mmCIF file of N, CA and C in Angstrom:
data_model
loop_
_atom_site.group_PDB
_atom_site.id
_atom_site.type_symbol
_atom_site.label_atom_id
_atom_site.label_comp_id
_atom_site.label_asym_id
_atom_site.label_seq_id
_atom_site.Cartn_x
_atom_site.Cartn_y
_atom_site.Cartn_z
ATOM 1 N N MET A 87 -63.976 -55.453 36.598
ATOM 2 C CA MET A 87 -65.867 -54.692 37.223
ATOM 3 C C MET A 87 -66.311 -55.683 38.684
ATOM 4 N N SER A 88 -66.242 -55.409 39.576
ATOM 5 C CA SER A 88 -66.711 -56.422 40.964
ATOM 6 C C SER A 88 -67.725 -56.174 41.107
ATOM 7 N N ASP A 89 -68.550 -57.400 41.069
ATOM 8 C CA ASP A 89 -70.048 -58.298 41.810
ATOM 9 C C ASP A 89 -69.779 -57.930 42.928
ATOM 10 N N TYR A 90 -71.777 -56.850 43.669
ATOM 11 C CA TYR A 90 -71.854 -56.962 44.828
ATOM 12 C C TYR A 90 -72.971 -57.337 45.688
ATOM 13 N N VAL A 91 -73.470 -57.402 46.382
ATOM 14 C CA VAL A 91 -75.444 -56.803 46.398
ATOM 15 C C VAL A 91 -75.543 -56.065 47.216
ATOM 16 N N ILE A 92 -75.629 -54.989 46.427
ATOM 17 C CA ILE A 92 -76.290 -54.088 47.345
ATOM 18 C C ILE A 92 -78.179 -53.805 48.193
ATOM 19 N N ASP A 93 -77.491 -52.984 49.050
ATOM 20 C CA ASP A 93 -79.163 -52.759 50.541
ATOM 21 C C ASP A 93 -79.586 -52.297 50.062
ATOM 22 N N ALA A 94 -80.764 -51.437 50.592
ATOM 23 C CA ALA A 94 -81.425 -49.928 50.773
ATOM 24 C C ALA A 94 -80.800 -49.512 51.324
ATOM 25 N N SER A 95 -79.936 -49.560 52.662
ATOM 26 C CA SER A 95 -79.059 -48.589 53.108
ATOM 27 C C SER A 95 -78.165 -47.692 52.352
ATOM 28 N N ALA A 96 -76.997 -48.553 51.295
ATOM 29 C CA ALA A 96 -75.786 -48.462 50.737
ATOM 30 C C ALA A 96 -76.886 -47.769 49.352
ATOM 31 N N LEU A 97 -77.977 -47.659 49.015
ATOM 32 C CA LEU A 97 -77.673 -47.636 47.707
ATOM 33 C C LEU A 97 -79.194 -46.349 47.625
ATOM 34 N N VAL A 98 -79.329 -46.047 49.222
ATOM 35 C CA VAL A 98 -80.323 -44.630 49.837
ATOM 36 C C VAL A 98 -78.453 -44.050 50.015
ATOM 37 N N LEU A 99 -78.085 -43.916 50.998
ATOM 38 C CA LEU A 99 -76.679 -43.304 50.905
ATOM 39 C C LEU A 99 -76.522 -42.786 49.888
ATOM 40 N N ALA A 100 -75.962 -43.404 48.625
ATOM 41 C CA ALA A 100 -75.285 -43.218 46.982
ATOM 42 C C ALA A 100 -76.256 -42.355 46.394
ATOM 43 N N LEU A 101 -78.163 -42.948 46.606
ATOM 44 C CA LEU A 101 -78.913 -41.763 46.204
ATOM 45 C C LEU A 101 -78.985 -40.264 45.997
ATOM 46 N N VAL A 102 -79.089 -39.832 47.791
ATOM 47 C CA VAL A 102 -79.242 -38.778 48.337
ATOM 48 C C VAL A 102 -78.167 -38.880 49.769
ATOM 49 N N GLY A 103 -76.897 -39.459 49.799
ATOM 50 C CA GLY A 103 -76.204 -38.581 50.708
ATOM 51 C C GLY A 103 -75.855 -37.873 50.656
ATOM 52 N N LYS A 104 -75.189 -37.553 51.779
ATOM 53 C CA LYS A 104 -74.379 -35.540 51.294
ATOM 54 C C LYS A 104 -73.079 -35.459 52.762
ATOM 55 N N THR A 105 -71.996 -37.027 53.146
ATOM 56 C CA THR A 105 -71.515 -37.304 53.342
ATOM 57 C C THR A 105 -70.173 -37.441 52.573
ATOM 58 N N ASP A 106 -68.907 -37.568 53.374
ATOM 59 C CA ASP A 106 -67.735 -37.952 52.241
ATOM 60 C C ASP A 106 -68.061 -39.589 51.706
ATOM 61 N N ALA A 107 -68.494 -40.642 52.399
ATOM 62 C CA ALA A 107 -68.954 -41.768 52.655
ATOM 63 C C ALA A 107 -69.318 -42.073 51.693
ATOM 64 N N ALA A 108 -70.356 -41.030 51.629
ATOM 65 C CA ALA A 108 -71.365 -41.270 49.785
ATOM 66 C C ALA A 108 -71.287 -40.613 49.003
ATOM 67 N N ASP A 109 -70.170 -39.595 49.082
ATOM 68 C CA ASP A 109 -69.043 -39.336 47.334
ATOM 69 C C ASP A 109 -68.298 -40.253 47.482
ATOM 70 N N ALA A 110 -68.025 -41.552 48.357
ATOM 71 C CA ALA A 110 -67.148 -41.584 48.041
ATOM 72 C C ALA A 110 -67.507 -43.345 47.244
ATOM 73 N N LEU A 111 -68.694 -43.671 47.970
ATOM 74 C CA LEU A 111 -69.689 -44.908 47.351
ATOM 75 C C LEU A 111 -70.288 -44.531 45.992
ATOM 76 N N ARG A 112 -70.846 -43.404 46.078
ATOM 77 C CA ARG A 112 -71.232 -42.935 44.140
ATOM 78 C C ARG A 112 -69.930 -42.247 43.932
ATOM 79 N N ALA A 113 -68.545 -42.416 43.545
ATOM 80 C CA ALA A 113 -67.726 -42.759 42.499
ATOM 81 C C ALA A 113 -67.009 -44.299 42.193
ATOM 82 N N ARG A 114 -67.697 -45.129 43.410
ATOM 83 C CA ARG A 114 -67.607 -46.563 43.038
ATOM 84 C C ARG A 114 -68.285 -47.489 41.842
ATOM 85 N N LEU A 115 -69.673 -46.123 42.051
ATOM 86 C CA LEU A 115 -70.748 -47.183 41.951
ATOM 87 C C LEU A 115 -70.809 -47.854 39.696
ATOM 88 N N PRO A 116 -69.755 -46.761 38.985
ATOM 89 C CA PRO A 116 -69.876 -46.712 37.823
ATOM 90 C C PRO A 116 -68.820 -48.489 37.502
ATOM 91 N N GLU A 117 -67.977 -49.017 38.456
ATOM 92 C CA GLU A 117 -67.384 -49.482 38.765
ATOM 93 C C GLU A 117 -68.221 -51.070 38.997
ATOM 94 N N MET A 118 -68.899 -51.607 39.101
ATOM 95 C CA MET A 118 -69.810 -52.481 40.079
ATOM 96 C C MET A 118 -70.986 -53.524 39.229
ATOM 97 N N ARG A 119 -70.350 -54.046 39.364
ATOM 98 C CA ARG A 119 -72.054 -54.488 38.799
ATOM 99 C C ARG A 119 -72.944 -54.439 40.386
ATOM 100 N N ARG A 120 -74.201 -54.820 40.257
ATOM 101 C CA ARG A 120 -75.303 -54.702 41.538
ATOM 102 C C ARG A 120 -76.401 -55.363 41.596
ATOM 103 N N HIS A 121 -76.570 -56.700 42.534
ATOM 104 C CA HIS A 121 -77.403 -57.026 42.247
ATOM 105 C C HIS A 121 -78.530 -56.952 43.473
ATOM 106 N N ALA A 122 -79.565 -57.404 42.968
ATOM 107 C CA ALA A 122 -80.286 -57.253 45.106
ATOM 108 C C ALA A 122 -81.031 -57.798 44.501
ATOM 109 N N PRO A 123 -82.176 -57.931 45.639
ATOM 110 C CA PRO A 123 -83.838 -59.003 45.632
ATOM 111 C C PRO A 123 -84.516 -58.041 45.647
ATOM 112 N N HIS A 124 -85.411 -58.129 44.953
ATOM 113 C CA HIS A 124 -86.764 -57.125 44.188
ATOM 114 C C HIS A 124 -87.464 -56.175 44.520
ATOM 115 N N LEU A 125 -87.039 -57.084 46.612
ATOM 116 C CA LEU A 125 -87.471 -55.895 47.394
ATOM 117 C C LEU A 125 -86.787 -54.641 47.937
ATOM 118 N N ILE A 126 -85.176 -54.394 46.770
ATOM 119 C CA ILE A 126 -84.992 -53.331 47.438
ATOM 120 C C ILE A 126 -85.819 -51.774 46.631
ATOM 121 N N ASP A 127 -86.883 -51.695 45.265
ATOM 122 C CA ASP A 127 -87.243 -51.060 45.371
ATOM 123 C C ASP A 127 -88.494 -49.936 46.078
ATOM 124 N N ALA A 128 -89.360 -51.241 47.025
ATOM 125 C CA ALA A 128 -89.609 -51.223 48.750
ATOM 126 C C ALA A 128 -89.341 -50.404 49.081
ATOM 127 N N GLU A 129 -88.244 -50.641 49.037
ATOM 128 C CA GLU A 129 -87.270 -50.772 50.697
ATOM 129 C C GLU A 129 -87.010 -49.140 50.565
ATOM 130 N N VAL A 130 -85.529 -48.934 49.337
ATOM 131 C CA VAL A 130 -85.274 -47.856 48.499
ATOM 132 C C VAL A 130 -86.965 -46.762 48.619
ATOM 133 N N GLY A 131 -87.780 -46.992 48.368
ATOM 134 C CA GLY A 131 -89.003 -46.106 48.711
ATOM 135 C C GLY A 131 -89.335 -45.607 49.265
ATOM 136 N N ASN A 132 -89.138 -46.607 50.585
ATOM 137 C CA ASN A 132 -89.995 -46.075 51.363
ATOM 138 C C ASN A 132 -89.498 -45.232 52.391
ATOM 139 N N VAL A 133 -87.942 -45.261 52.688
ATOM 140 C CA VAL A 133 -87.382 -44.387 53.350
ATOM 141 C C VAL A 133 -86.483 -43.375 52.881
ATOM 142 N N LEU A 134 -86.469 -43.163 50.983
ATOM 143 C CA LEU A 134 -87.217 -42.301 50.819
ATOM 144 C C LEU A 134 -88.062 -40.995 50.661
ATOM 145 N N ARG A 135 -89.222 -41.817 50.903
ATOM 146 C CA ARG A 135 -90.833 -41.099 52.142
ATOM 147 C C ARG A 135 -90.145 -40.428 53.496
ATOM 148 N N ARG A 136 -89.378 -41.165 54.071
ATOM 149 C CA ARG A 136 -89.582 -40.688 55.380
ATOM 150 C C ARG A 136 -88.606 -39.772 55.507
ATOM 151 N N HIS A 137 -87.390 -40.187 54.607
ATOM 152 C CA HIS A 137 -86.531 -38.655 54.694
ATOM 153 C C HIS A 137 -87.566 -37.483 54.031
ATOM 154 N N GLU A 138 -88.194 -38.184 52.820
ATOM 155 C CA GLU A 138 -88.924 -36.545 53.138
ATOM 156 C C GLU A 138 -90.139 -36.093 53.355
ATOM 157 N N GLN A 139 -90.296 -36.791 54.148
ATOM 158 C CA GLN A 139 -91.223 -37.003 54.839
ATOM 159 C C GLN A 139 -90.760 -35.885 56.438
ATOM 160 N N ALA A 140 -89.703 -36.148 57.070
ATOM 161 C CA ALA A 140 -89.475 -35.823 57.881
ATOM 162 C C ALA A 140 -88.175 -34.279 57.878
ATOM 163 N N GLY A 141 -88.179 -34.446 56.230
ATOM 164 C CA GLY A 141 -87.835 -32.420 55.649
ATOM 165 C C GLY A 141 -85.881 -32.960 55.655
ATOM 166 N N HIS A 142 -85.825 -33.966 55.134
ATOM 167 C CA HIS A 142 -84.514 -33.896 54.607
ATOM 168 C C HIS A 142 -83.627 -33.877 53.842
ATOM 169 N N ILE A 143 -84.763 -34.183 52.931
ATOM 170 C CA ILE A 143 -84.512 -34.346 51.070
ATOM 171 C C ILE A 143 -86.101 -33.513 51.113
ATOM 172 N N GLY A 144 -86.014 -32.805 49.606
ATOM 173 C CA GLY A 144 -87.158 -32.329 49.322
ATOM 174 C C GLY A 144 -87.348 -33.010 48.392
ATOM 175 N N THR A 145 -88.912 -33.242 47.629
ATOM 176 C CA THR A 145 -89.850 -32.812 47.183
ATOM 177 C C THR A 145 -88.722 -34.652 45.756
ATOM 178 N N ARG A 146 -88.723 -32.973 45.003
ATOM 179 C CA ARG A 146 -88.085 -33.066 43.210
ATOM 180 C C ARG A 146 -87.095 -34.036 43.247
ATOM 181 N N GLU A 147 -86.116 -34.090 45.306
ATOM 182 C CA GLU A 147 -84.933 -34.656 45.709
ATOM 183 C C GLU A 147 -85.286 -36.122 45.458
ATOM 184 N N ALA A 148 -86.326 -35.782 46.424
ATOM 185 C CA ALA A 148 -87.109 -37.896 46.312
ATOM 186 C C ALA A 148 -87.162 -38.149 44.814
ATOM 187 N N ASP A 149 -87.838 -37.542 44.230
ATOM 188 C CA ASP A 149 -88.772 -38.329 42.795
ATOM 189 C C ASP A 149 -87.404 -38.328 41.977
ATOM 190 N N THR A 150 -86.365 -37.782 41.405
ATOM 191 C CA THR A 150 -85.226 -38.074 41.156
ATOM 192 C C THR A 150 -84.430 -39.313 41.815
ATOM 193 N N ALA A 151 -84.760 -39.659 42.909
ATOM 194 C CA ALA A 151 -83.763 -40.852 43.911
ATOM 195 C C ALA A 151 -84.492 -41.774 43.303
ATOM 196 N N LEU A 152 -85.931 -41.318 43.384
ATOM 197 C CA LEU A 152 -86.144 -43.152 43.457
ATOM 198 C C LEU A 152 -86.957 -43.634 42.008
ATOM 199 N N ARG A 153 -86.416 -42.213 40.533
ATOM 200 C CA ARG A 153 -86.292 -43.209 39.398
ATOM 201 C C ARG A 153 -84.741 -43.110 39.113
ATOM 202 N N VAL A 154 -84.177 -43.047 39.882
ATOM 203 C CA VAL A 154 -82.330 -43.344 40.192
ATOM 204 C C VAL A 154 -82.140 -44.823 40.495
ATOM 205 N N ALA A 155 -82.645 -45.054 41.338
ATOM 206 C CA ALA A 155 -82.765 -45.551 42.226
ATOM 207 C C ALA A 155 -83.064 -46.927 41.677
ATOM 208 N N GLY A 156 -83.589 -47.304 40.066
ATOM 209 C CA GLY A 156 -84.556 -48.564 39.116
ATOM 210 C C GLY A 156 -83.126 -48.562 38.741
ATOM 211 N N LEU A 157 -81.996 -47.296 38.227
ATOM 212 C CA LEU A 157 -81.621 -47.853 37.216
ATOM 213 C C LEU A 157 -80.154 -48.357 37.089
ATOM 214 N N LEU A 158 -80.416 -47.871 38.426
ATOM 215 C CA LEU A 158 -78.888 -48.486 39.668
ATOM 216 C C LEU A 158 -78.197 -49.996 39.843
ATOM 217 N N ILE A 159 -79.973 -50.753 39.227
ATOM 218 C CA ILE A 159 -79.453 -51.937 39.878
ATOM 219 C C ILE A 159 -79.498 -52.573 38.505
ATOM 220 N N ASP A 160 -77.709 -53.789 38.510
ATOM 221 C CA ASP A 160 -78.207 -54.543 37.210
ATOM 222 C C ASP A 160 -78.786 -55.542 37.281
ATOM 223 N N ASP A 161 -78.299 -56.388 38.376
ATOM 224 C CA ASP A 161 -79.187 -57.321 38.584
ATOM 225 C C ASP A 161 -79.998 -58.114 39.920
ATOM 226 N N ARG A 162 -81.851 -58.085 39.116
ATOM 227 C CA ARG A 162 -82.939 -57.819 39.777
ATOM 228 C C ARG A 162 -83.450 -59.435 40.244
ATOM 229 N N TYR A 163 -83.414 -59.732 41.282
ATOM 230 C CA TYR A 163 -83.752 -61.103 41.922
ATOM 231 C C TYR A 163 -85.275 -61.178 42.339
ATOM 232 N N PRO A 164 -85.881 -62.578 42.495
ATOM 233 C CA PRO A 164 -86.940 -62.700 42.804
ATOM 234 C C PRO A 164 -86.900 -62.683 44.209
ATOM 235 N N HIS A 165 -87.972 -63.027 44.938
ATOM 236 C CA HIS A 165 -87.444 -62.802 46.295
ATOM 237 C C HIS A 165 -88.579 -64.230 47.048
ATOM 238 N N VAL A 166 -89.013 -65.081 46.215
ATOM 239 C CA VAL A 166 -89.187 -66.485 46.358
ATOM 240 C C VAL A 166 -88.180 -67.753 46.142
ATOM 241 N N GLY A 167 -89.466 -68.875 46.522
ATOM 242 C CA GLY A 167 -88.011 -69.932 45.900
ATOM 243 C C GLY A 167 -87.122 -70.108 46.768
ATOM 244 N N ALA A 168 -86.123 -70.399 46.744
ATOM 245 C CA ALA A 168 -84.743 -70.645 47.055
ATOM 246 C C ALA A 168 -84.035 -69.633 47.657
ATOM 247 N N LEU A 169 -83.719 -68.441 47.445
ATOM 248 C CA LEU A 169 -83.716 -67.321 48.447
ATOM 249 C C LEU A 169 -84.735 -67.282 49.386
ATOM 250 N N ALA A 170 -86.177 -67.300 48.992
ATOM 251 C CA ALA A 170 -86.653 -67.106 50.095
ATOM 252 C C ALA A 170 -86.748 -68.616 51.821
ATOM 253 N N ARG A 171 -86.588 -69.649 51.124
ATOM 254 C CA ARG A 171 -86.125 -70.260 51.813
ATOM 255 C C ARG A 171 -84.517 -70.406 53.130
ATOM 256 N N ARG A 172 -83.538 -70.047 51.702
ATOM 257 C CA ARG A 172 -82.648 -69.542 52.513
ATOM 258 C C ARG A 172 -82.714 -68.142 53.896
ATOM 259 N N ALA A 173 -83.151 -67.675 53.253
ATOM 260 C CA ALA A 173 -83.447 -66.140 54.041
ATOM 261 C C ALA A 173 -84.257 -67.003 55.094
ATOM 262 N N TRP A 174 -85.456 -67.452 54.680
ATOM 263 C CA TRP A 174 -86.664 -67.795 56.283
ATOM 264 C C TRP A 174 -85.348 -69.058 57.553
ATOM 265 N N SER A 175 -84.165 -69.399 56.649
ATOM 266 C CA SER A 175 -83.441 -69.754 57.626
ATOM 267 C C SER A 175 -82.288 -69.390 58.399
ATOM 268 N N LEU A 176 -82.392 -67.935 57.854
ATOM 269 C CA LEU A 176 -81.463 -67.322 58.592
ATOM 270 C C LEU A 176 -82.084 -65.930 59.413
ATOM 271 N N ARG A 177 -83.770 -66.617 59.239
ATOM 272 C CA ARG A 177 -84.698 -65.716 60.244
ATOM 273 C C ARG A 177 -83.884 -65.308 62.115
ATOM 274 N N HIS A 178 -83.167 -66.344 62.645
ATOM 275 C CA HIS A 178 -82.744 -66.705 64.354
ATOM 276 C C HIS A 178 -82.326 -64.913 64.029
ATOM 277 N N ASN A 179 -81.588 -64.296 63.180
ATOM 278 C CA ASN A 179 -80.023 -63.357 63.140
ATOM 279 C C ASN A 179 -80.630 -62.185 62.517
ATOM 280 N N PHE A 180 -81.286 -62.010 61.080
ATOM 281 C CA PHE A 180 -82.165 -61.325 60.727
ATOM 282 C C PHE A 180 -83.206 -61.060 60.546
ATOM 283 N N SER A 181 -82.831 -59.487 59.910
ATOM 284 C CA SER A 181 -85.214 -59.545 59.734
ATOM 285 C C SER A 181 -85.320 -60.476 58.296
ATOM 286 N N PHE A 182 -86.221 -60.952 58.100
ATOM 287 C CA PHE A 182 -86.638 -61.793 56.709
ATOM 288 C C PHE A 182 -86.054 -60.677 55.688
ATOM 289 N N TYR A 183 -86.412 -58.932 55.334
ATOM 290 C CA TYR A 183 -85.582 -58.441 54.705
ATOM 291 C C TYR A 183 -83.973 -58.456 54.542
ATOM 292 N N ASP A 184 -83.405 -58.436 55.859
ATOM 293 C CA ASP A 184 -82.014 -58.535 55.646
ATOM 294 C C ASP A 184 -82.106 -60.613 55.330
ATOM 295 N N ALA A 185 -82.217 -60.946 56.004
ATOM 296 C CA ALA A 185 -81.887 -61.759 55.153
ATOM 297 C C ALA A 185 -81.785 -62.405 53.802
ATOM 298 N N LEU A 186 -82.865 -61.544 53.088
ATOM 299 C CA LEU A 186 -82.956 -61.689 51.849
ATOM 300 C C LEU A 186 -81.344 -60.883 51.021
ATOM 301 N N TYR A 187 -81.013 -60.424 51.349
ATOM 302 C CA TYR A 187 -79.622 -59.854 50.707
ATOM 303 C C TYR A 187 -78.716 -60.492 51.169
ATOM 304 N N VAL A 188 -78.024 -61.120 52.150
ATOM 305 C CA VAL A 188 -77.895 -61.384 53.091
ATOM 306 C C VAL A 188 -76.759 -63.229 52.151
ATOM 307 N N ALA A 189 -78.808 -63.236 52.114
ATOM 308 C CA ALA A 189 -78.855 -65.307 50.892
ATOM 309 C C ALA A 189 -78.370 -64.998 49.688
ATOM 310 N N LEU A 190 -78.663 -63.539 49.127
ATOM 311 C CA LEU A 190 -77.859 -64.345 47.634
ATOM 312 C C LEU A 190 -76.739 -62.877 47.250
ATOM 313 N N ALA A 191 -76.116 -62.653 48.654
ATOM 314 C CA ALA A 191 -74.965 -62.681 49.046
ATOM 315 C C ALA A 191 -74.515 -63.580 48.532
ATOM 316 N N SER A 192 -74.639 -64.916 49.752
ATOM 317 C CA SER A 192 -73.841 -65.606 49.849
ATOM 318 C C SER A 192 -74.410 -66.576 48.593
ATOM 319 N N HIS A 193 -75.064 -66.603 47.485
ATOM 320 C CA HIS A 193 -75.026 -67.490 46.978
ATOM 321 C C HIS A 193 -74.716 -67.255 45.489
ATOM 322 N N LEU A 194 -74.653 -65.593 45.767
ATOM 323 C CA LEU A 194 -73.613 -65.573 44.320
ATOM 324 C C LEU A 194 -72.644 -65.503 44.495
ATOM 325 N N ASP A 195 -72.087 -65.648 45.726
ATOM 326 C CA ASP A 195 -70.627 -65.449 46.005
ATOM 327 C C ASP A 195 -69.947 -64.022 46.246
ATOM 328 N N VAL A 196 -70.567 -63.121 46.308
ATOM 329 C CA VAL A 196 -70.001 -61.724 46.780
ATOM 330 C C VAL A 196 -70.224 -61.459 47.230
ATOM 331 N N PRO A 197 -69.983 -60.344 47.983
ATOM 332 C CA PRO A 197 -69.326 -59.033 49.222
ATOM 333 C C PRO A 197 -70.844 -58.539 49.435
ATOM 334 N N LEU A 198 -71.908 -58.075 49.995
ATOM 335 C CA LEU A 198 -72.987 -57.026 50.409
ATOM 336 C C LEU A 198 -72.217 -56.233 50.677
ATOM 337 N N LEU A 199 -72.592 -54.940 50.039
ATOM 338 C CA LEU A 199 -72.605 -53.336 50.133
ATOM 339 C C LEU A 199 -73.461 -53.477 51.052
ATOM 340 N N THR A 200 -73.445 -52.845 52.030
ATOM 341 C CA THR A 200 -74.610 -52.176 53.266
ATOM 342 C C THR A 200 -73.566 -50.876 53.904
ATOM 343 N N ALA A 201 -74.960 -49.922 54.707
ATOM 344 C CA ALA A 201 -74.568 -49.154 55.051
ATOM 345 C C ALA A 201 -75.047 -49.373 56.599
ATOM 346 N N ASP A 202 -75.331 -50.385 56.838
ATOM 347 C CA ASP A 202 -76.291 -50.945 58.460
ATOM 348 C C ASP A 202 -74.975 -51.202 58.947
ATOM 349 N N THR A 203 -74.153 -50.143 60.285
ATOM 350 C CA THR A 203 -73.463 -51.063 60.486
ATOM 351 C C THR A 203 -73.311 -52.300 61.417
ATOM 352 N N ARG A 204 -75.030 -52.563 61.888
ATOM 353 C CA ARG A 204 -75.238 -53.613 62.799
ATOM 354 C C ARG A 204 -75.045 -55.271 61.636
ATOM 355 N N LEU A 205 -75.795 -54.736 60.474
ATOM 356 C CA LEU A 205 -75.884 -56.265 59.224
ATOM 357 C C LEU A 205 -74.403 -56.319 59.558
ATOM 358 N N SER A 206 -73.694 -54.980 59.150
ATOM 359 C CA SER A 206 -72.274 -55.697 58.427
ATOM 360 C C SER A 206 -71.622 -56.288 59.518
ATOM 361 N N ARG A 207 -71.785 -56.367 60.899
ATOM 362 C CA ARG A 207 -70.761 -57.337 62.339
ATOM 363 C C ARG A 207 -72.600 -58.308 62.925
ATOM 364 N N ALA A 208 -73.234 -58.900 62.324
ATOM 365 C CA ALA A 208 -74.229 -59.416 62.495
ATOM 366 C C ALA A 208 -73.458 -61.424 63.227
ATOM 367 N N PRO A 209 -73.884 -61.727 64.188
ATOM 368 C CA PRO A 209 -73.280 -63.388 63.977
ATOM 369 C C PRO A 209 -74.572 -63.706 63.557
ATOM 370 N N GLY A 210 -73.481 -64.729 63.135
ATOM 371 C CA GLY A 210 -74.367 -65.368 61.609
ATOM 372 C C GLY A 210 -74.165 -65.095 60.637
ATOM 373 N N LEU A 211 -73.284 -64.140 59.788
ATOM 374 C CA LEU A 211 -73.743 -63.461 58.792
ATOM 375 C C LEU A 211 -72.786 -64.930 57.695
ATOM 376 N N ALA A 212 -73.451 -65.611 57.043
ATOM 377 C CA ALA A 212 -73.265 -66.358 55.569
ATOM 378 C C ALA A 212 -72.245 -65.890 54.801
ATOM 379 N N CYS A 213 -72.236 -64.365 54.221
ATOM 380 C CA CYS A 213 -70.971 -63.919 53.395
ATOM 381 C C CYS A 213 -70.865 -62.607 53.888
ATOM 382 N N ARG A 214 -69.389 -62.627 53.123
ATOM 383 C CA ARG A 214 -68.579 -61.498 53.423
ATOM 384 C C ARG A 214 -69.416 -60.310 53.066
ATOM 385 N N ALA A 215 -68.867 -58.814 54.280
ATOM 386 C CA ALA A 215 -70.498 -57.401 53.960
ATOM 387 C C ALA A 215 -69.053 -56.499 54.305
ATOM 388 N N GLU A 216 -69.129 -55.542 53.069
ATOM 389 C CA GLU A 216 -68.091 -54.189 52.873
ATOM 390 C C GLU A 216 -68.808 -53.320 53.742
ATOM 391 N N LEU A 217 -68.898 -52.566 54.479
ATOM 392 C CA LEU A 217 -69.822 -51.393 55.716
ATOM 393 C C LEU A 217 -69.077 -50.604 54.717
ATOM 394 N N VAL A 218 -69.940 -49.612 54.224
ATOM 395 C CA VAL A 218 -69.529 -47.755 53.600
ATOM 396 C C VAL A 218 -70.640 -47.008 54.832
#
C-alpha cells in the first residue's frame, strides 16, 4: 500500500469525475493510504456546492459525494502549529490552501496526488507531485 497526500482537486475527481482519469483514480484508491489536512473537507464541500449550483451534478450526487469524501481520507492533520508555519513559508509560490497540502506531503515524505496541473508544476514545489 502506497501513501499519498491527496488534495481536494484529486478527491473531487475521484468522487464525481466522469473521465477515464477519474475511473483510473477510483481504481487506485483501495491501494492507497490517503493523508490530508483537515482543510480538505471544507474545500471538497465548497467544490461540490459549485458543481451542484452549475448543474454539473445533482443534489443526490453531491450529498453522496460529500458523505463518501469523509470516508476516503485515512489520516487527517490539523492545519495549525508546525504544518501552518511550513505552509506559511511557502506563501510566495502557493496559496495557503495549496501550501498546506505541499507542506504535509513534504513533512511525510510522500507524493502529493493532485488534479491541479498548475500546482503539480509550480516552482518551489517542496514535494513530489503526481498529476492525475
